[in-house]
């Protein structure tokens, strides 16, 4: 069945770049998403990429998609303490499938 | 303000005592769904609804019921809660199943003792 995998934890220093990686199995995915969950809050859509794109940039966020390897990454430039959160990768073929979430910890 | 509202935010209950978690959206969305979030497992879909009176099972429907009598409301019902249903629950809505963006509620943290 469809599956989305992420590493569970990432720790970076403030000002560094963060790269969160994700792999998925469903080759029919039309959209791939990154959601952010801050402590005690619901999920908020950060950005998404259509499956026929390789890259999407939005201010400090860069999404890279390698469709051949079914690999998606989210790069956050100049990471701030306010970026500390859990980041979920998700794919949508017929329905939304989430990864386990990567907890990003930003140390001052 | 466009939002999905869940109630309650926190709930502690005992095994076997029926409970309902409410979900309401004000965006006239057709598609609504319920997820549970567990450590290391991400979000798993419990039930979804494509429109009024149309509901279907997600990946982990056992022990749950839903109803969709009105477009804006999609309550999650646990007829006889058990400790393995202790989890963080999220309701979400979108225009339709293939809509780009799903809006999520704030979450309901349920503990069953």
PDB file of C-alpha atoms in Angstrom:
ATOM      1  CA  UNK A   1       0.000   0.000   0.000  1.00  0.00           C
ATOM      2  CA  UNK A   2       0.946   3.630  -0.014  1.00  0.00           C
ATOM      3  CA  UNK A   3       3.568   4.665   2.498  1.00  0.00           C
ATOM      4  CA  UNK A   4       5.381   7.860   3.433  1.00  0.00           C
ATOM      5  CA  UNK A   5       8.575   7.747   5.511  1.00  0.00           C
ATOM      6  CA  UNK A   6      10.409  10.485   7.396  1.00  0.00           C
ATOM      7  CA  UNK A   7      13.133  10.559   9.987  1.00  0.00           C
ATOM      8  CA  UNK A   8      11.711  11.427  13.404  1.00  0.00           C
ATOM      9  CA  UNK A   9      14.113  14.078  14.689  1.00  0.00           C
ATOM     10  CA  UNK A  10      16.354  16.861  13.418  1.00  0.00           C
ATOM     11  CA  UNK A  11      18.323  19.336  15.488  1.00  0.00           C
ATOM     12  CA  UNK A  12      19.994  22.447  14.035  1.00  0.00           C
ATOM     13  CA  UNK A  13      21.524  25.684  15.261  1.00  0.00           C
ATOM     14  CA  UNK A  14      19.751  28.976  14.734  1.00  0.00           C
ATOM     15  CA  UNK A  15      20.836  30.541  11.434  1.00  0.00           C
ATOM     16  CA  UNK A  16      21.776  27.208   9.835  1.00  0.00           C
ATOM     17  CA  UNK A  17      19.784  25.575   7.057  1.00  0.00           C
ATOM     18  CA  UNK A  18      17.495  22.654   7.888  1.00  0.00           C
ATOM     19  CA  UNK A  19      16.765  19.878   5.447  1.00  0.00           C
ATOM     20  CA  UNK A  20      13.906  17.513   6.168  1.00  0.00           C
ATOM     21  CA  UNK A  21      13.650  14.469   3.947  1.00  0.00           C
ATOM     22  CA  UNK A  22      10.757  12.254   2.966  1.00  0.00           C
ATOM     23  CA  UNK A  23      10.285   9.209   0.756  1.00  0.00           C
ATOM     24  CA  UNK A  24       6.991   7.955  -0.610  1.00  0.00           C
ATOM     25  CA  UNK A  25       5.816   4.929  -2.528  1.00  0.00           C
ATOM     26  CA  UNK A  26       2.736   5.975  -4.512  1.00  0.00           C
ATOM     27  CA  UNK A  27       3.880   6.891  -8.010  1.00  0.00           C
ATOM     28  CA  UNK A  28       0.395   8.178  -8.848  1.00  0.00           C
ATOM     29  CA  UNK A  29       0.692  11.042  -6.336  1.00  0.00           C
ATOM     30  CA  UNK A  30      -0.488  14.279  -7.875  1.00  0.00           C
ATOM     31  CA  UNK A  31       0.487  16.632  -5.075  1.00  0.00           C
ATOM     32  CA  UNK A  32       3.046  16.428  -2.295  1.00  0.00           C
ATOM     33  CA  UNK A  33       2.762  18.595   0.777  1.00  0.00           C
ATOM     34  CA  UNK A  34       4.620  19.879   3.756  1.00  0.00           C
ATOM     35  CA  UNK A  35       2.566  20.625   6.861  1.00  0.00           C
ATOM     36  CA  UNK A  36       3.818  22.275  10.046  1.00  0.00           C
ATOM     37  CA  UNK A  37       2.465  21.448  13.487  1.00  0.00           C
ATOM     38  CA  UNK A  38       3.408  23.803  16.308  1.00  0.00           C
ATOM     39  CA  UNK A  39       3.045  22.588  19.911  1.00  0.00           C
ATOM     40  CA  UNK A  40      -0.599  22.300  20.919  1.00  0.00           C
ATOM     41  CA  UNK A  41      -1.850  23.305  17.488  1.00  0.00           C
ATOM     42  CA  UNK A  42      -3.323  21.657  14.429  1.00  0.00           C
ATOM     43  CA  UNK A  43      -1.568  21.166  11.131  1.00  0.00           C
ATOM     44  CA  UNK A  44      -0.933  24.136   8.918  1.00  0.00           C
ATOM     45  CA  UNK A  45      -0.134  23.792   5.237  1.00  0.00           C
ATOM     46  CA  UNK A  46       3.345  25.216   4.628  1.00  0.00           C
ATOM     47  CA  UNK A  47       3.781  24.530   0.953  1.00  0.00           C
ATOM     48  CA  UNK A  48       3.031  21.989  -1.715  1.00  0.00           C
ATOM     49  CA  UNK A  49       4.445  20.886  -5.033  1.00  0.00           C
ATOM     50  CA  UNK A  50       2.725  19.423  -8.035  1.00  0.00           C
ATOM     51  CA  UNK A  51       4.167  16.112  -9.144  1.00  0.00           C
ATOM     52  CA  UNK A  52       5.382  17.427 -12.513  1.00  0.00           C
ATOM     53  CA  UNK A  53       7.621  20.020 -10.826  1.00  0.00           C
ATOM     54  CA  UNK A  54      11.188  19.521  -9.612  1.00  0.00           C
ATOM     55  CA  UNK A  55      11.520  22.488  -7.337  1.00  0.00           C
ATOM     56  CA  UNK A  56       9.468  25.161  -5.680  1.00  0.00           C
ATOM     57  CA  UNK A  57      10.807  28.105  -3.720  1.00  0.00           C
ATOM     58  CA  UNK A  58       8.816  30.285  -1.365  1.00  0.00           C
ATOM     59  CA  UNK A  59      10.858  32.790   0.672  1.00  0.00           C
ATOM     60  CA  UNK A  60      12.964  30.714   3.104  1.00  0.00           C
ATOM     61  CA  UNK A  61      11.433  27.430   1.978  1.00  0.00           C
ATOM     62  CA  UNK A  62      12.695  25.310  -0.903  1.00  0.00           C
ATOM     63  CA  UNK A  63      10.968  22.075  -1.875  1.00  0.00           C
ATOM     64  CA  UNK A  64      12.844  19.587  -4.046  1.00  0.00           C
ATOM     65  CA  UNK A  65      11.119  16.644  -5.689  1.00  0.00           C
ATOM     66  CA  UNK A  66      12.948  13.697  -7.227  1.00  0.00           C
ATOM     67  CA  UNK A  67      10.119  11.772  -8.792  1.00  0.00           C
ATOM     68  CA  UNK A  68      12.354   8.965 -10.037  1.00  0.00           C
ATOM     69  CA  UNK A  69      13.564   8.193  -6.511  1.00  0.00           C
ATOM     70  CA  UNK A  70      10.229   9.219  -4.923  1.00  0.00           C
ATOM     71  CA  UNK A  71      12.113  11.588  -2.637  1.00  0.00           C
ATOM     72  CA  UNK A  72      10.860  14.922  -1.358  1.00  0.00           C
ATOM     73  CA  UNK A  73      12.802  17.400   0.745  1.00  0.00           C
ATOM     74  CA  UNK A  74      12.084  20.658   2.524  1.00  0.00           C
ATOM     75  CA  UNK A  75      14.919  23.094   3.050  1.00  0.00           C
ATOM     76  CA  UNK A  76      14.460  25.945   5.510  1.00  0.00           C
ATOM     77  CA  UNK A  77      17.094  28.633   5.092  1.00  0.00           C
ATOM     78  CA  UNK A  78      18.280  30.706   8.068  1.00  0.00           C
ATOM     79  CA  UNK A  79      16.363  28.529  10.521  1.00  0.00           C
ATOM     80  CA  UNK A  80      14.878  30.426  13.475  1.00  0.00           C
ATOM     81  CA  UNK A  81      13.718  29.235  16.905  1.00  0.00           C
ATOM     82  CA  UNK A  82      10.162  29.897  15.726  1.00  0.00           C
ATOM     83  CA  UNK A  83      10.635  27.160  13.140  1.00  0.00           C
ATOM     84  CA  UNK A  84      10.772  24.546  15.915  1.00  0.00           C
ATOM     85  CA  UNK A  85       7.822  22.273  15.215  1.00  0.00           C
ATOM     86  CA  UNK A  86       6.864  18.908  13.766  1.00  0.00           C
ATOM     87  CA  UNK A  87       6.921  18.819   9.981  1.00  0.00           C
ATOM     88  CA  UNK A  88       4.772  16.337   8.117  1.00  0.00           C
ATOM     89  CA  UNK A  89       5.288  15.239   4.568  1.00  0.00           C
ATOM     90  CA  UNK A  90       2.098  14.077   2.833  1.00  0.00           C
ATOM     91  CA  UNK A  91       1.213  12.764  -0.578  1.00  0.00           C
ATOM     92  CA  UNK A  92      -2.110  12.792  -2.353  1.00  0.00           C
ATOM     93  CA  UNK A  93      -2.994  10.267  -4.979  1.00  0.00           C
ATOM     94  CA  UNK A  94      -6.584   9.453  -4.114  1.00  0.00           C
ATOM     95  CA  UNK A  95      -6.343  10.484  -0.484  1.00  0.00           C
ATOM     96  CA  UNK A  96      -3.923  12.266   1.812  1.00  0.00           C
ATOM     97  CA  UNK A  97      -1.239   9.980   3.284  1.00  0.00           C
ATOM     98  CA  UNK A  98       1.002  11.408   5.995  1.00  0.00           C
ATOM     99  CA  UNK A  99       4.493  10.538   7.089  1.00  0.00           C
ATOM    100  CA  UNK A 100       5.343  10.068  10.766  1.00  0.00           C
ATOM    101  CA  UNK A 101       6.469  13.657  11.187  1.00  0.00           C
ATOM    102  CA  UNK A 102       9.956  15.091  11.777  1.00  0.00           C
ATOM    103  CA  UNK A 103      10.445  17.028  14.987  1.00  0.00           C
ATOM    104  CA  UNK A 104      12.713  19.983  14.241  1.00  0.00           C
ATOM    105  CA  UNK A 105      14.528  21.435  17.221  1.00  0.00           C
ATOM    106  CA  UNK A 106      16.307  24.764  16.699  1.00  0.00           C
ATOM    107  CA  UNK A 107      18.950  25.631  19.279  1.00  0.00           C
ATOM    108  CA  UNK A 108      19.985  29.264  19.843  1.00  0.00           C
TER     109      UNK A 108
ATOM    110  CA  UNK B   1     -12.333  33.790   9.750  1.00  0.00           C
ATOM    111  CA  UNK B   2     -12.142  30.444   7.944  1.00  0.00           C
ATOM    112  CA  UNK B   3     -11.694  27.704  10.484  1.00  0.00           C
ATOM    113  CA  UNK B   4     -12.326  24.174  11.636  1.00  0.00           C
ATOM    114  CA  UNK B   5     -13.445  23.986  15.258  1.00  0.00           C
ATOM    115  CA  UNK B   6     -13.189  20.896  17.399  1.00  0.00           C
ATOM    116  CA  UNK B   7     -14.553  20.357  20.887  1.00  0.00           C
ATOM    117  CA  UNK B   8     -13.421  19.511  23.424  1.00  0.00           C
ATOM    118  CA  UNK B   9      -9.685  20.226  23.211  1.00  0.00           C
ATOM    119  CA  UNK B  10      -8.934  17.820  26.056  1.00  0.00           C
ATOM    120  CA  UNK B  11     -10.940  14.900  27.381  1.00  0.00           C
ATOM    121  CA  UNK B  12     -10.244  12.223  29.954  1.00  0.00           C
ATOM    122  CA  UNK B  13     -12.800   9.447  30.155  1.00  0.00           C
ATOM    123  CA  UNK B  14     -13.228   5.901  31.405  1.00  0.00           C
ATOM    124  CA  UNK B  15     -13.365   2.718  29.374  1.00  0.00           C
ATOM    125  CA  UNK B  16     -16.796   2.057  27.931  1.00  0.00           C
ATOM    126  CA  UNK B  17     -18.330   5.481  28.453  1.00  0.00           C
ATOM    127  CA  UNK B  18     -19.702   6.761  25.149  1.00  0.00           C
ATOM    128  CA  UNK B  19     -18.321  10.096  23.956  1.00  0.00           C
ATOM    129  CA  UNK B  20     -18.633  12.441  21.000  1.00  0.00           C
ATOM    130  CA  UNK B  21     -16.035  14.839  19.652  1.00  0.00           C
ATOM    131  CA  UNK B  22     -17.605  17.595  17.600  1.00  0.00           C
ATOM    132  CA  UNK B  23     -16.177  19.182  14.467  1.00  0.00           C
ATOM    133  CA  UNK B  24     -17.560  22.167  12.624  1.00  0.00           C
ATOM    134  CA  UNK B  25     -16.291  24.106   9.593  1.00  0.00           C
ATOM    135  CA  UNK B  26     -17.455  27.458   8.267  1.00  0.00           C
ATOM    136  CA  UNK B  27     -16.060  27.240   4.737  1.00  0.00           C
ATOM    137  CA  UNK B  28     -18.905  25.315   3.083  1.00  0.00           C
ATOM    138  CA  UNK B  29     -16.452  22.491   2.352  1.00  0.00           C
ATOM    139  CA  UNK B  30     -17.859  19.249   1.033  1.00  0.00           C
ATOM    140  CA  UNK B  31     -15.078  16.942   2.183  1.00  0.00           C
ATOM    141  CA  UNK B  32     -14.396  16.325   5.863  1.00  0.00           C
ATOM    142  CA  UNK B  33     -12.289  13.718   7.609  1.00  0.00           C
ATOM    143  CA  UNK B  34     -11.019  12.552  10.972  1.00  0.00           C
ATOM    144  CA  UNK B  35      -7.444  11.538  11.762  1.00  0.00           C
ATOM    145  CA  UNK B  36      -5.690  10.221  14.798  1.00  0.00           C
ATOM    146  CA  UNK B  37      -2.080  11.111  15.511  1.00  0.00           C
ATOM    147  CA  UNK B  38       0.133   8.731  17.433  1.00  0.00           C
ATOM    148  CA  UNK B  39       3.883   9.031  18.122  1.00  0.00           C
ATOM    149  CA  UNK B  40       5.959   7.514  15.343  1.00  0.00           C
ATOM    150  CA  UNK B  41       2.889   6.784  13.209  1.00  0.00           C
ATOM    151  CA  UNK B  42       1.977  10.205  11.856  1.00  0.00           C
ATOM    152  CA  UNK B  43      -1.669  10.864  11.032  1.00  0.00           C
ATOM    153  CA  UNK B  44      -3.940   8.023  10.074  1.00  0.00           C
ATOM    154  CA  UNK B  45      -7.373   8.575   8.601  1.00  0.00           C
ATOM    155  CA  UNK B  46     -10.295   7.176  10.602  1.00  0.00           C
ATOM    156  CA  UNK B  47     -13.331   8.159   8.517  1.00  0.00           C
ATOM    157  CA  UNK B  48     -14.112  10.626   5.807  1.00  0.00           C
ATOM    158  CA  UNK B  49     -17.190  12.177   4.260  1.00  0.00           C
ATOM    159  CA  UNK B  50     -17.540  13.360   0.666  1.00  0.00           C
ATOM    160  CA  UNK B  51     -20.790  15.201   1.338  1.00  0.00           C
ATOM    161  CA  UNK B  52     -23.919  15.204   3.473  1.00  0.00           C
ATOM    162  CA  UNK B  53     -25.055  11.654   4.309  1.00  0.00           C
ATOM    163  CA  UNK B  54     -21.998  10.196   2.510  1.00  0.00           C
ATOM    164  CA  UNK B  55     -19.380   8.684   4.813  1.00  0.00           C
ATOM    165  CA  UNK B  56     -16.751   6.008   4.355  1.00  0.00           C
ATOM    166  CA  UNK B  57     -14.073   4.203   6.315  1.00  0.00           C
ATOM    167  CA  UNK B  58     -10.500   5.371   6.310  1.00  0.00           C
ATOM    168  CA  UNK B  59      -7.498   3.311   7.345  1.00  0.00           C
ATOM    169  CA  UNK B  60      -8.319   2.784  11.047  1.00  0.00           C
ATOM    170  CA  UNK B  61     -12.120   2.905  11.469  1.00  0.00           C
ATOM    171  CA  UNK B  62     -12.532   0.178  14.125  1.00  0.00           C
ATOM    172  CA  UNK B  63     -14.177   1.463  17.296  1.00  0.00           C
ATOM    173  CA  UNK B  64     -15.385   4.717  15.729  1.00  0.00           C
ATOM    174  CA  UNK B  65     -18.552   6.036  14.134  1.00  0.00           C
ATOM    175  CA  UNK B  66     -19.301   9.265  12.320  1.00  0.00           C
ATOM    176  CA  UNK B  67     -22.316  11.057  10.939  1.00  0.00           C
ATOM    177  CA  UNK B  68     -22.804  13.869   8.428  1.00  0.00           C
ATOM    178  CA  UNK B  69     -26.321  15.195   8.766  1.00  0.00           C
ATOM    179  CA  UNK B  70     -25.317  18.749   7.909  1.00  0.00           C
ATOM    180  CA  UNK B  71     -22.558  20.021   5.660  1.00  0.00           C
ATOM    181  CA  UNK B  72     -20.756  21.958   8.365  1.00  0.00           C
ATOM    182  CA  UNK B  73     -20.688  19.286  11.107  1.00  0.00           C
ATOM    183  CA  UNK B  74     -18.891  15.957  11.248  1.00  0.00           C
ATOM    184  CA  UNK B  75     -18.920  14.473  14.774  1.00  0.00           C
ATOM    185  CA  UNK B  76     -16.712  11.533  15.767  1.00  0.00           C
ATOM    186  CA  UNK B  77     -18.419   9.041  18.068  1.00  0.00           C
ATOM    187  CA  UNK B  78     -16.739   6.469  20.293  1.00  0.00           C
ATOM    188  CA  UNK B  79     -19.522   4.149  21.457  1.00  0.00           C
ATOM    189  CA  UNK B  80     -17.354   2.210  23.915  1.00  0.00           C
ATOM    190  CA  UNK B  81     -13.920   3.816  24.221  1.00  0.00           C
ATOM    191  CA  UNK B  82     -10.925   1.678  25.094  1.00  0.00           C
ATOM    192  CA  UNK B  83      -7.416   2.675  26.253  1.00  0.00           C
ATOM    193  CA  UNK B  84      -5.958   2.007  22.784  1.00  0.00           C
ATOM    194  CA  UNK B  85      -8.052   4.917  21.545  1.00  0.00           C
ATOM    195  CA  UNK B  86      -6.018   7.295  23.672  1.00  0.00           C
ATOM    196  CA  UNK B  87      -4.644   9.616  21.034  1.00  0.00           C
ATOM    197  CA  UNK B  88      -4.646  13.091  19.526  1.00  0.00           C
ATOM    198  CA  UNK B  89      -7.525  13.529  17.082  1.00  0.00           C
ATOM    199  CA  UNK B  90      -7.779  15.989  14.214  1.00  0.00           C
ATOM    200  CA  UNK B  91     -10.713  16.947  12.065  1.00  0.00           C
ATOM    201  CA  UNK B  92     -10.002  18.367   8.605  1.00  0.00           C
ATOM    202  CA  UNK B  93     -12.026  19.814   5.753  1.00  0.00           C
ATOM    203  CA  UNK B  94     -11.448  20.750   2.122  1.00  0.00           C
ATOM    204  CA  UNK B  95     -13.511  21.636  -0.940  1.00  0.00           C
ATOM    205  CA  UNK B  96     -13.345  18.096  -2.197  1.00  0.00           C
ATOM    206  CA  UNK B  97     -11.185  15.017  -1.925  1.00  0.00           C
ATOM    207  CA  UNK B  98      -8.671  16.250  -4.464  1.00  0.00           C
ATOM    208  CA  UNK B  99      -8.492  19.831  -3.202  1.00  0.00           C
ATOM    209  CA  UNK B 100      -4.958  21.076  -2.700  1.00  0.00           C
ATOM    210  CA  UNK B 101      -5.377  22.357   0.809  1.00  0.00           C
ATOM    211  CA  UNK B 102      -6.984  20.685   3.797  1.00  0.00           C
ATOM    212  CA  UNK B 103      -7.754  22.847   6.821  1.00  0.00           C
ATOM    213  CA  UNK B 104      -7.215  21.236  10.212  1.00  0.00           C
ATOM    214  CA  UNK B 105      -8.815  21.786  13.571  1.00  0.00           C
ATOM    215  CA  UNK B 106      -6.750  22.424  16.699  1.00  0.00           C
ATOM    216  CA  UNK B 107      -6.930  18.816  17.825  1.00  0.00           C
ATOM    217  CA  UNK B 108      -8.590  16.913  20.661  1.00  0.00           C
ATOM    218  CA  UNK B 109      -6.365  15.087  23.087  1.00  0.00           C
ATOM    219  CA  UNK B 110      -8.303  12.068  24.372  1.00  0.00           C
ATOM    220  CA  UNK B 111      -7.208   9.880  27.265  1.00  0.00           C
ATOM    221  CA  UNK B 112      -9.153   6.706  28.020  1.00  0.00           C
ATOM    222  CA  UNK B 113      -8.369   5.150  31.398  1.00  0.00           C
TER     223      UNK B 113
END
